[in-house]
């Protein structure tokens, strides 16, 4: 060892640097997950044993534990001297699973002032050996050369190094498996030429659902009626959204997510009186057409046009127009008319394809994320419903609704690990439709929703 | 931490206070180890976290006869190597050059550097050079052991070490504005 090495060693061997608290939180979380997993396994085994006891008299049921594939390794560390500053250890690794033995010599450092060097034995359980793939050696050499060039000493240029690091991460794939000792895995690795462990937990799939508070924002009007006019006559409705998603951990804290969601939005149109014309049901069927009227209801999202046996009037304004020739004179005191106390609800259903970026603000037992992204919303249903006495009747559609709308999504959320791979997710999210919902309306109306998405996500 | 056997036993039982006590005792030193191997602080934190999880999950395997700190350190170092191998950081860079002679002038300069400055210099090395330098100069592994650990040839390990030293000297020159020839 050169003098330079000794100086460096003396300066750094006992160096202590304060550790950020987040590391301990991460350790706690992983230990909790491991404990949960073990508990789950215990219950599973108990259930298996119970089943075995019940039917064991007739059927021998062998519960096939995963542990049968566990490979045990044993390390025996034998120190040759007790008082040398550096001692040789003989490490014998016997991999029973693979029926192979390998012996190599390792030097272990005397890191403590106290020399406690005796025999030490380590028994290790191996699980889930990483899947390996080959990387061309030429590629590695090239990457190494580039790294040195792009990683200059000048601190300002560190970002360049980070860029390269990202490139390396993209080319690499790994998150270490925590269930085996690296020493033992090293032997496994040495026996497999060039190897890169397969990525773990880079991908995740999940499902989410949320009730939505749905309404619209009127940006401008060109028909002489302002937003306040419509806000007084219309109200938000409670809808829903749900779907499946797939996400990819692009960076340590950044996740890209897409998926398919089925989203329902809408609003209610209030102060519209709806009456059943009892004559319609009383006259022979061939005459009923005479009691069908064509209506048009003006609203902030677009005109609703429909044909119906019901009679519509506007109780507060002049939004309802009867377009039929046989305009009916409504006398609410006439017993042929029955007030339904109904409400009119516009409803638009979209297939939503979002591209969401999720950034992990807090990486602890419960992760806290902020999310943002864009969605393409493809109109799949356009309905207007009449609701009364538990009845939901489709009476028409809103004219001029765009087939594709784009929305911006922002929100934040928390992820709580149920198991090592399964997370529970809670995400309050706000979505705002970037373009007007209707193409041929005088009103520039942008729907928006607020939802509390809950779901699970399975990482692999 | 003289009562570490008791703490270890408590940790094995899942006593979170004992785990925290053990962690608090070794974390700062092990974090410095991680920083020597990592590209940045985030990576060092990852290594430290993964390493300590392994420590806690494998405490049963410790037989109280060797150095406990040494045992932890080996796990931390191996975790770092494993992470870099997984990330494809560790690949053979064989430089056909001779092994340099000892350069006494730099020894004085390095002696005057603070540990933190020295740590920063080492962090600036490429992963391969940094790893070989750490394993050889600080952890005390032989070239034979290093070549086994990193799946490289012994000559490559030597040349990487040599190159690491040269780069360190270049960086000292550049960063600390030292004209060695004038010394």
PDB file of C-alpha atoms in Angstrom, chain A residues 22-284:
ATOM      1  CA  UNK A  22     -35.317  10.013   6.229  1.00  0.00           C
ATOM      2  CA  UNK A  23     -32.968   7.020   6.111  1.00  0.00           C
ATOM      3  CA  UNK A  24     -34.213   5.707   9.431  1.00  0.00           C
ATOM      4  CA  UNK A  25     -37.809   6.271   8.373  1.00  0.00           C
ATOM      5  CA  UNK A  26     -37.139   4.232   5.236  1.00  0.00           C
ATOM      6  CA  UNK A  27     -35.574   1.444   7.267  1.00  0.00           C
ATOM      7  CA  UNK A  28     -38.531   1.420   9.640  1.00  0.00           C
ATOM      8  CA  UNK A  29     -40.942   1.194   6.755  1.00  0.00           C
ATOM      9  CA  UNK A  30     -39.118  -1.708   5.147  1.00  0.00           C
ATOM     10  CA  UNK A  31     -38.906  -3.529   8.450  1.00  0.00           C
ATOM     11  CA  UNK A  32     -42.627  -2.978   9.005  1.00  0.00           C
ATOM     12  CA  UNK A  33     -43.386  -4.368   5.575  1.00  0.00           C
ATOM     13  CA  UNK A  34     -41.198  -7.383   6.206  1.00  0.00           C
ATOM     14  CA  UNK A  35     -42.948  -7.939   9.531  1.00  0.00           C
ATOM     15  CA  UNK A  36     -46.353  -7.683   7.846  1.00  0.00           C
ATOM     16  CA  UNK A  37     -45.267 -10.129   5.198  1.00  0.00           C
ATOM     17  CA  UNK A  38     -44.028 -12.573   7.805  1.00  0.00           C
ATOM     18  CA  UNK A  39     -47.273 -12.234   9.752  1.00  0.00           C
ATOM     19  CA  UNK A  40     -49.224 -12.905   6.604  1.00  0.00           C
ATOM     20  CA  UNK A  41     -47.128 -15.996   5.948  1.00  0.00           C
ATOM     21  CA  UNK A  42     -47.716 -17.217   9.485  1.00  0.00           C
ATOM     22  CA  UNK A  43     -51.471 -16.904   9.051  1.00  0.00           C
ATOM     23  CA  UNK A  44     -51.248 -18.639   5.723  1.00  0.00           C
ATOM     24  CA  UNK A  45     -49.285 -21.487   7.168  1.00  0.00           C
ATOM     25  CA  UNK A  46     -51.679 -21.734  10.109  1.00  0.00           C
ATOM     26  CA  UNK A  47     -54.584 -21.956   7.712  1.00  0.00           C
ATOM     27  CA  UNK A  48     -52.806 -24.630   5.751  1.00  0.00           C
ATOM     28  CA  UNK A  49     -52.094 -26.631   8.879  1.00  0.00           C
ATOM     29  CA  UNK A  50     -55.719 -26.342   9.970  1.00  0.00           C
ATOM     30  CA  UNK A  51     -56.888 -27.578   6.610  1.00  0.00           C
ATOM     31  CA  UNK A  52     -54.415 -30.389   6.829  1.00  0.00           C
ATOM     32  CA  UNK A  53     -55.764 -31.456  10.233  1.00  0.00           C
ATOM     33  CA  UNK A  54     -59.335 -31.522   8.992  1.00  0.00           C
ATOM     34  CA  UNK A  55     -58.807 -33.590   5.903  1.00  0.00           C
ATOM     35  CA  UNK A  56     -55.547 -35.209   6.908  1.00  0.00           C
ATOM     36  CA  UNK A  57     -57.219 -38.457   7.895  1.00  0.00           C
ATOM     37  CA  UNK A  58     -58.115 -39.103   4.296  1.00  0.00           C
ATOM     38  CA  UNK A  59     -55.840 -36.935   2.213  1.00  0.00           C
ATOM     39  CA  UNK A  60     -52.253 -36.137   2.815  1.00  0.00           C
ATOM     40  CA  UNK A  61     -51.933 -32.556   1.918  1.00  0.00           C
ATOM     41  CA  UNK A  62     -48.547 -31.155   1.626  1.00  0.00           C
ATOM     42  CA  UNK A  63     -48.381 -27.449   1.835  1.00  0.00           C
ATOM     43  CA  UNK A  64     -45.834 -26.357  -0.660  1.00  0.00           C
ATOM     44  CA  UNK A  65     -43.949 -23.596   0.974  1.00  0.00           C
ATOM     45  CA  UNK A  66     -41.794 -21.325  -0.984  1.00  0.00           C
ATOM     46  CA  UNK A  67     -39.099 -21.946   1.549  1.00  0.00           C
ATOM     47  CA  UNK A  68     -38.436 -25.333  -0.032  1.00  0.00           C
ATOM     48  CA  UNK A  69     -36.523 -23.522  -2.702  1.00  0.00           C
ATOM     49  CA  UNK A  70     -34.586 -21.555  -0.207  1.00  0.00           C
ATOM     50  CA  UNK A  71     -30.932 -21.927  -0.617  1.00  0.00           C
ATOM     51  CA  UNK A  72     -28.921 -21.934   2.470  1.00  0.00           C
ATOM     52  CA  UNK A  73     -25.382 -20.832   2.612  1.00  0.00           C
ATOM     53  CA  UNK A  74     -22.981 -20.944   5.388  1.00  0.00           C
ATOM     54  CA  UNK A  75     -20.031 -18.732   5.936  1.00  0.00           C
ATOM     55  CA  UNK A  76     -17.272 -19.605   8.272  1.00  0.00           C
ATOM     56  CA  UNK A  77     -14.914 -16.791   8.962  1.00  0.00           C
ATOM     57  CA  UNK A  78     -11.688 -17.787  10.474  1.00  0.00           C
ATOM     58  CA  UNK A  79      -9.168 -15.206  11.546  1.00  0.00           C
ATOM     59  CA  UNK A  80      -5.563 -16.060  11.424  1.00  0.00           C
ATOM     60  CA  UNK A  81      -4.290 -13.413  13.776  1.00  0.00           C
ATOM     61  CA  UNK A  82      -5.908 -11.418  16.459  1.00  0.00           C
ATOM     62  CA  UNK A  83      -3.666  -8.443  16.816  1.00  0.00           C
ATOM     63  CA  UNK A  84      -2.683  -7.582  13.290  1.00  0.00           C
ATOM     64  CA  UNK A  85      -4.050  -4.379  11.847  1.00  0.00           C
ATOM     65  CA  UNK A  86      -5.285  -6.368   8.908  1.00  0.00           C
ATOM     66  CA  UNK A  87      -6.160  -9.991   9.046  1.00  0.00           C
ATOM     67  CA  UNK A  88      -6.938 -12.652   6.528  1.00  0.00           C
ATOM     68  CA  UNK A  89     -10.254 -14.361   6.722  1.00  0.00           C
ATOM     69  CA  UNK A  90     -11.109 -17.586   5.038  1.00  0.00           C
ATOM     70  CA  UNK A  91     -14.662 -17.555   3.861  1.00  0.00           C
ATOM     71  CA  UNK A  92     -16.182 -20.812   2.852  1.00  0.00           C
ATOM     72  CA  UNK A  93     -19.484 -20.543   1.110  1.00  0.00           C
ATOM     73  CA  UNK A  94     -21.389 -23.726   0.707  1.00  0.00           C
ATOM     74  CA  UNK A  95     -24.382 -23.237  -1.507  1.00  0.00           C
ATOM     75  CA  UNK A  96     -26.497 -26.244  -0.783  1.00  0.00           C
ATOM     76  CA  UNK A  97     -29.162 -25.266  -3.271  1.00  0.00           C
ATOM     77  CA  UNK A  98     -26.833 -25.308  -6.186  1.00  0.00           C
ATOM     78  CA  UNK A  99     -24.665 -28.110  -4.864  1.00  0.00           C
ATOM     79  CA  UNK A 100     -21.620 -26.040  -5.356  1.00  0.00           C
ATOM     80  CA  UNK A 101     -18.810 -24.897  -3.175  1.00  0.00           C
ATOM     81  CA  UNK A 102     -16.488 -22.018  -3.544  1.00  0.00           C
ATOM     82  CA  UNK A 103     -13.623 -20.914  -1.383  1.00  0.00           C
ATOM     83  CA  UNK A 104     -11.972 -17.586  -1.602  1.00  0.00           C
ATOM     84  CA  UNK A 105      -9.810 -15.442   0.573  1.00  0.00           C
ATOM     85  CA  UNK A 106     -10.964 -12.131   1.851  1.00  0.00           C
ATOM     86  CA  UNK A 107      -9.256  -9.482   3.839  1.00  0.00           C
ATOM     87  CA  UNK A 108     -11.279  -7.825   6.464  1.00  0.00           C
ATOM     88  CA  UNK A 109     -10.305  -4.571   7.994  1.00  0.00           C
ATOM     89  CA  UNK A 110      -9.864  -3.938  11.650  1.00  0.00           C
ATOM     90  CA  UNK A 111     -12.407  -1.182  11.809  1.00  0.00           C
ATOM     91  CA  UNK A 112     -12.626  -0.932  15.539  1.00  0.00           C
ATOM     92  CA  UNK A 113      -9.876  -0.231  17.908  1.00  0.00           C
ATOM     93  CA  UNK A 114     -10.988  -3.286  19.773  1.00  0.00           C
ATOM     94  CA  UNK A 115      -9.750  -6.364  18.012  1.00  0.00           C
ATOM     95  CA  UNK A 116     -12.440  -8.942  18.252  1.00  0.00           C
ATOM     96  CA  UNK A 117     -11.383 -11.451  15.683  1.00  0.00           C
ATOM     97  CA  UNK A 118     -12.387 -14.980  16.191  1.00  0.00           C
ATOM     98  CA  UNK A 119     -14.408 -17.501  14.412  1.00  0.00           C
ATOM     99  CA  UNK A 120     -17.619 -16.109  13.136  1.00  0.00           C
ATOM    100  CA  UNK A 121     -20.306 -18.070  11.429  1.00  0.00           C
ATOM    101  CA  UNK A 122     -23.027 -16.783   9.276  1.00  0.00           C
ATOM    102  CA  UNK A 123     -25.922 -18.781   7.996  1.00  0.00           C
ATOM    103  CA  UNK A 124     -27.876 -17.078   5.340  1.00  0.00           C
ATOM    104  CA  UNK A 125     -31.120 -17.780   3.647  1.00  0.00           C
ATOM    105  CA  UNK A 126     -31.313 -16.925   0.013  1.00  0.00           C
ATOM    106  CA  UNK A 127     -34.494 -16.156  -1.734  1.00  0.00           C
ATOM    107  CA  UNK A 128     -35.456 -14.870  -5.124  1.00  0.00           C
ATOM    108  CA  UNK A 129     -32.245 -14.898  -7.007  1.00  0.00           C
ATOM    109  CA  UNK A 130     -32.182 -12.013  -9.444  1.00  0.00           C
ATOM    110  CA  UNK A 131     -32.903 -12.707 -13.041  1.00  0.00           C
ATOM    111  CA  UNK A 132     -29.857 -11.804 -15.033  1.00  0.00           C
ATOM    112  CA  UNK A 133     -29.262 -10.509 -18.467  1.00  0.00           C
ATOM    113  CA  UNK A 134     -26.084  -9.852 -20.380  1.00  0.00           C
ATOM    114  CA  UNK A 135     -24.593  -6.501 -21.203  1.00  0.00           C
ATOM    115  CA  UNK A 136     -21.976  -6.302 -23.883  1.00  0.00           C
ATOM    116  CA  UNK A 137     -18.560  -5.651 -22.473  1.00  0.00           C
ATOM    117  CA  UNK A 138     -17.838  -3.119 -25.242  1.00  0.00           C
ATOM    118  CA  UNK A 139     -20.826  -1.084 -24.120  1.00  0.00           C
ATOM    119  CA  UNK A 140     -19.573  -1.057 -20.595  1.00  0.00           C
ATOM    120  CA  UNK A 141     -16.124   0.111 -21.563  1.00  0.00           C
ATOM    121  CA  UNK A 142     -17.659   2.875 -23.664  1.00  0.00           C
ATOM    122  CA  UNK A 143     -19.867   3.956 -20.800  1.00  0.00           C
ATOM    123  CA  UNK A 144     -16.928   4.016 -18.476  1.00  0.00           C
ATOM    124  CA  UNK A 145     -14.879   6.170 -20.809  1.00  0.00           C
ATOM    125  CA  UNK A 146     -17.755   8.582 -21.286  1.00  0.00           C
ATOM    126  CA  UNK A 147     -18.377   8.753 -17.589  1.00  0.00           C
ATOM    127  CA  UNK A 148     -14.869   9.896 -16.899  1.00  0.00           C
ATOM    128  CA  UNK A 149     -15.088  12.573 -19.563  1.00  0.00           C
ATOM    129  CA  UNK A 150     -18.457  13.823 -18.463  1.00  0.00           C
ATOM    130  CA  UNK A 151     -17.764  13.801 -14.782  1.00  0.00           C
ATOM    131  CA  UNK A 152     -15.200  16.556 -14.350  1.00  0.00           C
ATOM    132  CA  UNK A 153     -13.979  17.727 -11.040  1.00  0.00           C
ATOM    133  CA  UNK A 154     -15.422  21.205 -11.419  1.00  0.00           C
ATOM    134  CA  UNK A 155     -18.445  21.228  -9.137  1.00  0.00           C
ATOM    135  CA  UNK A 156     -20.549  23.338 -11.518  1.00  0.00           C
ATOM    136  CA  UNK A 157     -20.349  20.604 -14.076  1.00  0.00           C
ATOM    137  CA  UNK A 158     -21.702  17.976 -11.791  1.00  0.00           C
ATOM    138  CA  UNK A 159     -25.014  18.200 -13.540  1.00  0.00           C
ATOM    139  CA  UNK A 160     -23.380  16.686 -16.579  1.00  0.00           C
ATOM    140  CA  UNK A 161     -22.415  13.793 -14.416  1.00  0.00           C
ATOM    141  CA  UNK A 162     -25.977  13.483 -13.261  1.00  0.00           C
ATOM    142  CA  UNK A 163     -27.151  13.338 -16.853  1.00  0.00           C
ATOM    143  CA  UNK A 164     -24.800  10.502 -17.484  1.00  0.00           C
ATOM    144  CA  UNK A 165     -25.974   8.893 -14.331  1.00  0.00           C
ATOM    145  CA  UNK A 166     -29.476   8.950 -15.688  1.00  0.00           C
ATOM    146  CA  UNK A 167     -28.241   7.345 -18.859  1.00  0.00           C
ATOM    147  CA  UNK A 168     -26.580   4.681 -16.828  1.00  0.00           C
ATOM    148  CA  UNK A 169     -29.714   4.149 -14.845  1.00  0.00           C
ATOM    149  CA  UNK A 170     -31.678   3.760 -18.023  1.00  0.00           C
ATOM    150  CA  UNK A 171     -29.231   1.190 -19.243  1.00  0.00           C
ATOM    151  CA  UNK A 172     -29.105  -0.497 -15.911  1.00  0.00           C
ATOM    152  CA  UNK A 173     -32.029  -2.069 -14.289  1.00  0.00           C
ATOM    153  CA  UNK A 174     -31.622  -2.881 -10.729  1.00  0.00           C
ATOM    154  CA  UNK A 175     -32.929  -2.569  -7.300  1.00  0.00           C
ATOM    155  CA  UNK A 176     -31.150  -4.894  -4.949  1.00  0.00           C
ATOM    156  CA  UNK A 177     -32.874  -7.859  -3.498  1.00  0.00           C
ATOM    157  CA  UNK A 178     -32.666  -7.579   0.238  1.00  0.00           C
ATOM    158  CA  UNK A 179     -33.195 -11.196   1.048  1.00  0.00           C
ATOM    159  CA  UNK A 180     -29.730 -12.494   0.594  1.00  0.00           C
ATOM    160  CA  UNK A 181     -26.274 -11.543   1.689  1.00  0.00           C
ATOM    161  CA  UNK A 182     -24.337  -9.820  -1.029  1.00  0.00           C
ATOM    162  CA  UNK A 183     -21.281 -11.934  -0.348  1.00  0.00           C
ATOM    163  CA  UNK A 184     -23.163 -15.045  -1.267  1.00  0.00           C
ATOM    164  CA  UNK A 185     -24.796 -13.452  -4.225  1.00  0.00           C
ATOM    165  CA  UNK A 186     -21.389 -12.346  -5.369  1.00  0.00           C
ATOM    166  CA  UNK A 187     -20.389 -15.956  -5.713  1.00  0.00           C
ATOM    167  CA  UNK A 188     -23.516 -16.594  -7.675  1.00  0.00           C
ATOM    168  CA  UNK A 189     -22.655 -13.614  -9.795  1.00  0.00           C
ATOM    169  CA  UNK A 190     -19.091 -14.723 -10.323  1.00  0.00           C
ATOM    170  CA  UNK A 191     -20.386 -17.951 -11.752  1.00  0.00           C
ATOM    171  CA  UNK A 192     -22.517 -16.172 -14.302  1.00  0.00           C
ATOM    172  CA  UNK A 193     -20.095 -13.974 -16.194  1.00  0.00           C
ATOM    173  CA  UNK A 194     -21.496 -10.489 -16.792  1.00  0.00           C
ATOM    174  CA  UNK A 195     -24.781 -10.014 -15.089  1.00  0.00           C
ATOM    175  CA  UNK A 196     -27.166  -7.280 -14.226  1.00  0.00           C
ATOM    176  CA  UNK A 197     -29.998  -7.960 -11.880  1.00  0.00           C
ATOM    177  CA  UNK A 198     -33.416  -7.528 -13.341  1.00  0.00           C
ATOM    178  CA  UNK A 199     -35.295  -4.461 -12.326  1.00  0.00           C
ATOM    179  CA  UNK A 200     -37.627  -4.712  -9.409  1.00  0.00           C
ATOM    180  CA  UNK A 201     -40.457  -2.413  -8.549  1.00  0.00           C
ATOM    181  CA  UNK A 202     -39.881  -0.263 -11.576  1.00  0.00           C
ATOM    182  CA  UNK A 203     -43.383  -0.892 -12.791  1.00  0.00           C
ATOM    183  CA  UNK A 204     -46.665  -0.849 -11.030  1.00  0.00           C
ATOM    184  CA  UNK A 205     -50.254  -1.453 -11.962  1.00  0.00           C
ATOM    185  CA  UNK A 206     -53.244  -0.345 -10.035  1.00  0.00           C
ATOM    186  CA  UNK A 207     -56.843   0.625  -9.898  1.00  0.00           C
ATOM    187  CA  UNK A 208     -58.503   3.736  -8.582  1.00  0.00           C
ATOM    188  CA  UNK A 209     -61.961   5.028  -7.963  1.00  0.00           C
ATOM    189  CA  UNK A 210     -63.318   8.313  -6.817  1.00  0.00           C
ATOM    190  CA  UNK A 211     -66.585  10.079  -6.318  1.00  0.00           C
ATOM    191  CA  UNK A 212     -66.398  13.412  -8.113  1.00  0.00           C
ATOM    192  CA  UNK A 213     -67.729  16.809  -7.435  1.00  0.00           C
ATOM    193  CA  UNK A 214     -68.463  17.931 -10.967  1.00  0.00           C
ATOM    194  CA  UNK A 215     -69.309  21.362 -12.226  1.00  0.00           C
ATOM    195  CA  UNK A 216     -68.095  23.830 -14.809  1.00  0.00           C
ATOM    196  CA  UNK A 217     -66.354  27.159 -14.985  1.00  0.00           C
ATOM    197  CA  UNK A 218     -67.789  29.737 -17.349  1.00  0.00           C
ATOM    198  CA  UNK A 219     -64.881  31.642 -18.801  1.00  0.00           C
ATOM    199  CA  UNK A 220     -66.919  33.913 -21.068  1.00  0.00           C
ATOM    200  CA  UNK A 221     -70.334  34.329 -22.653  1.00  0.00           C
ATOM    201  CA  UNK A 222     -71.432  35.949 -25.883  1.00  0.00           C
ATOM    202  CA  UNK A 223     -75.188  35.706 -25.517  1.00  0.00           C
ATOM    203  CA  UNK A 224     -75.775  38.576 -23.179  1.00  0.00           C
ATOM    204  CA  UNK A 225     -76.137  36.393 -20.122  1.00  0.00           C
ATOM    205  CA  UNK A 226     -73.276  36.334 -17.691  1.00  0.00           C
ATOM    206  CA  UNK A 227     -71.833  33.542 -15.605  1.00  0.00           C
ATOM    207  CA  UNK A 228     -73.808  34.644 -12.548  1.00  0.00           C
ATOM    208  CA  UNK A 229     -77.025  34.049 -14.454  1.00  0.00           C
ATOM    209  CA  UNK A 230     -76.142  30.441 -15.143  1.00  0.00           C
ATOM    210  CA  UNK A 231     -74.618  29.882 -11.751  1.00  0.00           C
ATOM    211  CA  UNK A 232     -77.917  30.736 -10.176  1.00  0.00           C
ATOM    212  CA  UNK A 233     -79.831  28.292 -12.352  1.00  0.00           C
ATOM    213  CA  UNK A 234     -77.404  25.406 -12.448  1.00  0.00           C
ATOM    214  CA  UNK A 235     -75.664  23.343  -9.821  1.00  0.00           C
ATOM    215  CA  UNK A 236     -72.864  20.802  -9.464  1.00  0.00           C
ATOM    216  CA  UNK A 237     -73.572  17.099  -9.347  1.00  0.00           C
ATOM    217  CA  UNK A 238     -71.904  14.140  -7.732  1.00  0.00           C
ATOM    218  CA  UNK A 239     -70.416  11.776 -10.307  1.00  0.00           C
ATOM    219  CA  UNK A 240     -67.592   9.293 -10.335  1.00  0.00           C
ATOM    220  CA  UNK A 241     -64.406   8.221 -12.035  1.00  0.00           C
ATOM    221  CA  UNK A 242     -62.506   4.982 -11.970  1.00  0.00           C
ATOM    222  CA  UNK A 243     -60.040   3.008 -13.944  1.00  0.00           C
ATOM    223  CA  UNK A 244     -56.838   1.112 -14.153  1.00  0.00           C
ATOM    224  CA  UNK A 245     -53.380   2.489 -14.516  1.00  0.00           C
ATOM    225  CA  UNK A 246     -49.831   1.487 -15.119  1.00  0.00           C
ATOM    226  CA  UNK A 247     -46.905   3.456 -13.836  1.00  0.00           C
ATOM    227  CA  UNK A 248     -43.174   3.496 -14.333  1.00  0.00           C
ATOM    228  CA  UNK A 249     -40.604   4.797 -11.911  1.00  0.00           C
ATOM    229  CA  UNK A 250     -38.604   6.957 -14.275  1.00  0.00           C
ATOM    230  CA  UNK A 251     -36.441   8.417 -11.549  1.00  0.00           C
ATOM    231  CA  UNK A 252     -36.039   7.736  -7.891  1.00  0.00           C
ATOM    232  CA  UNK A 253     -38.863  10.039  -6.899  1.00  0.00           C
ATOM    233  CA  UNK A 254     -40.598  10.536 -10.209  1.00  0.00           C
ATOM    234  CA  UNK A 255     -43.249   8.235 -11.564  1.00  0.00           C
ATOM    235  CA  UNK A 256     -44.938   8.408 -14.948  1.00  0.00           C
ATOM    236  CA  UNK A 257     -48.430   7.028 -15.035  1.00  0.00           C
ATOM    237  CA  UNK A 258     -50.982   6.357 -17.706  1.00  0.00           C
ATOM    238  CA  UNK A 259     -54.059   4.241 -17.893  1.00  0.00           C
ATOM    239  CA  UNK A 260     -57.686   4.166 -18.864  1.00  0.00           C
ATOM    240  CA  UNK A 261     -60.356   5.814 -16.749  1.00  0.00           C
ATOM    241  CA  UNK A 262     -64.088   5.994 -17.148  1.00  0.00           C
ATOM    242  CA  UNK A 263     -65.131   9.423 -16.019  1.00  0.00           C
ATOM    243  CA  UNK A 264     -68.559  10.897 -15.675  1.00  0.00           C
ATOM    244  CA  UNK A 265     -69.090  14.645 -15.422  1.00  0.00           C
ATOM    245  CA  UNK A 266     -72.085  16.891 -15.573  1.00  0.00           C
ATOM    246  CA  UNK A 267     -74.316  19.431 -13.920  1.00  0.00           C
ATOM    247  CA  UNK A 268     -77.934  19.791 -12.909  1.00  0.00           C
ATOM    248  CA  UNK A 269     -80.315  22.307 -14.476  1.00  0.00           C
ATOM    249  CA  UNK A 270     -82.568  23.628 -11.805  1.00  0.00           C
ATOM    250  CA  UNK A 271     -85.865  25.526 -11.707  1.00  0.00           C
ATOM    251  CA  UNK A 272     -87.279  23.455 -14.532  1.00  0.00           C
ATOM    252  CA  UNK A 273     -90.810  22.246 -13.917  1.00  0.00           C
ATOM    253  CA  UNK A 274     -91.564  18.821 -15.317  1.00  0.00           C
ATOM    254  CA  UNK A 275     -95.086  17.508 -15.548  1.00  0.00           C
ATOM    255  CA  UNK A 276     -96.476  14.213 -16.677  1.00  0.00           C
ATOM    256  CA  UNK A 277     -99.384  14.611 -19.043  1.00  0.00           C
ATOM    257  CA  UNK A 278    -101.800  11.976 -17.787  1.00  0.00           C
ATOM    258  CA  UNK A 279    -103.716  12.205 -21.025  1.00  0.00           C
ATOM    259  CA  UNK A 280    -100.810  10.542 -22.748  1.00  0.00           C
ATOM    260  CA  UNK A 281    -101.456   7.332 -20.858  1.00  0.00           C
ATOM    261  CA  UNK A 282    -105.190   7.587 -21.171  1.00  0.00           C
ATOM    262  CA  UNK A 283    -105.497   7.939 -24.954  1.00  0.00           C
ATOM    263  CA  UNK A 284    -105.168   5.016 -27.360  1.00  0.00           C
TER     264      UNK A 284
END
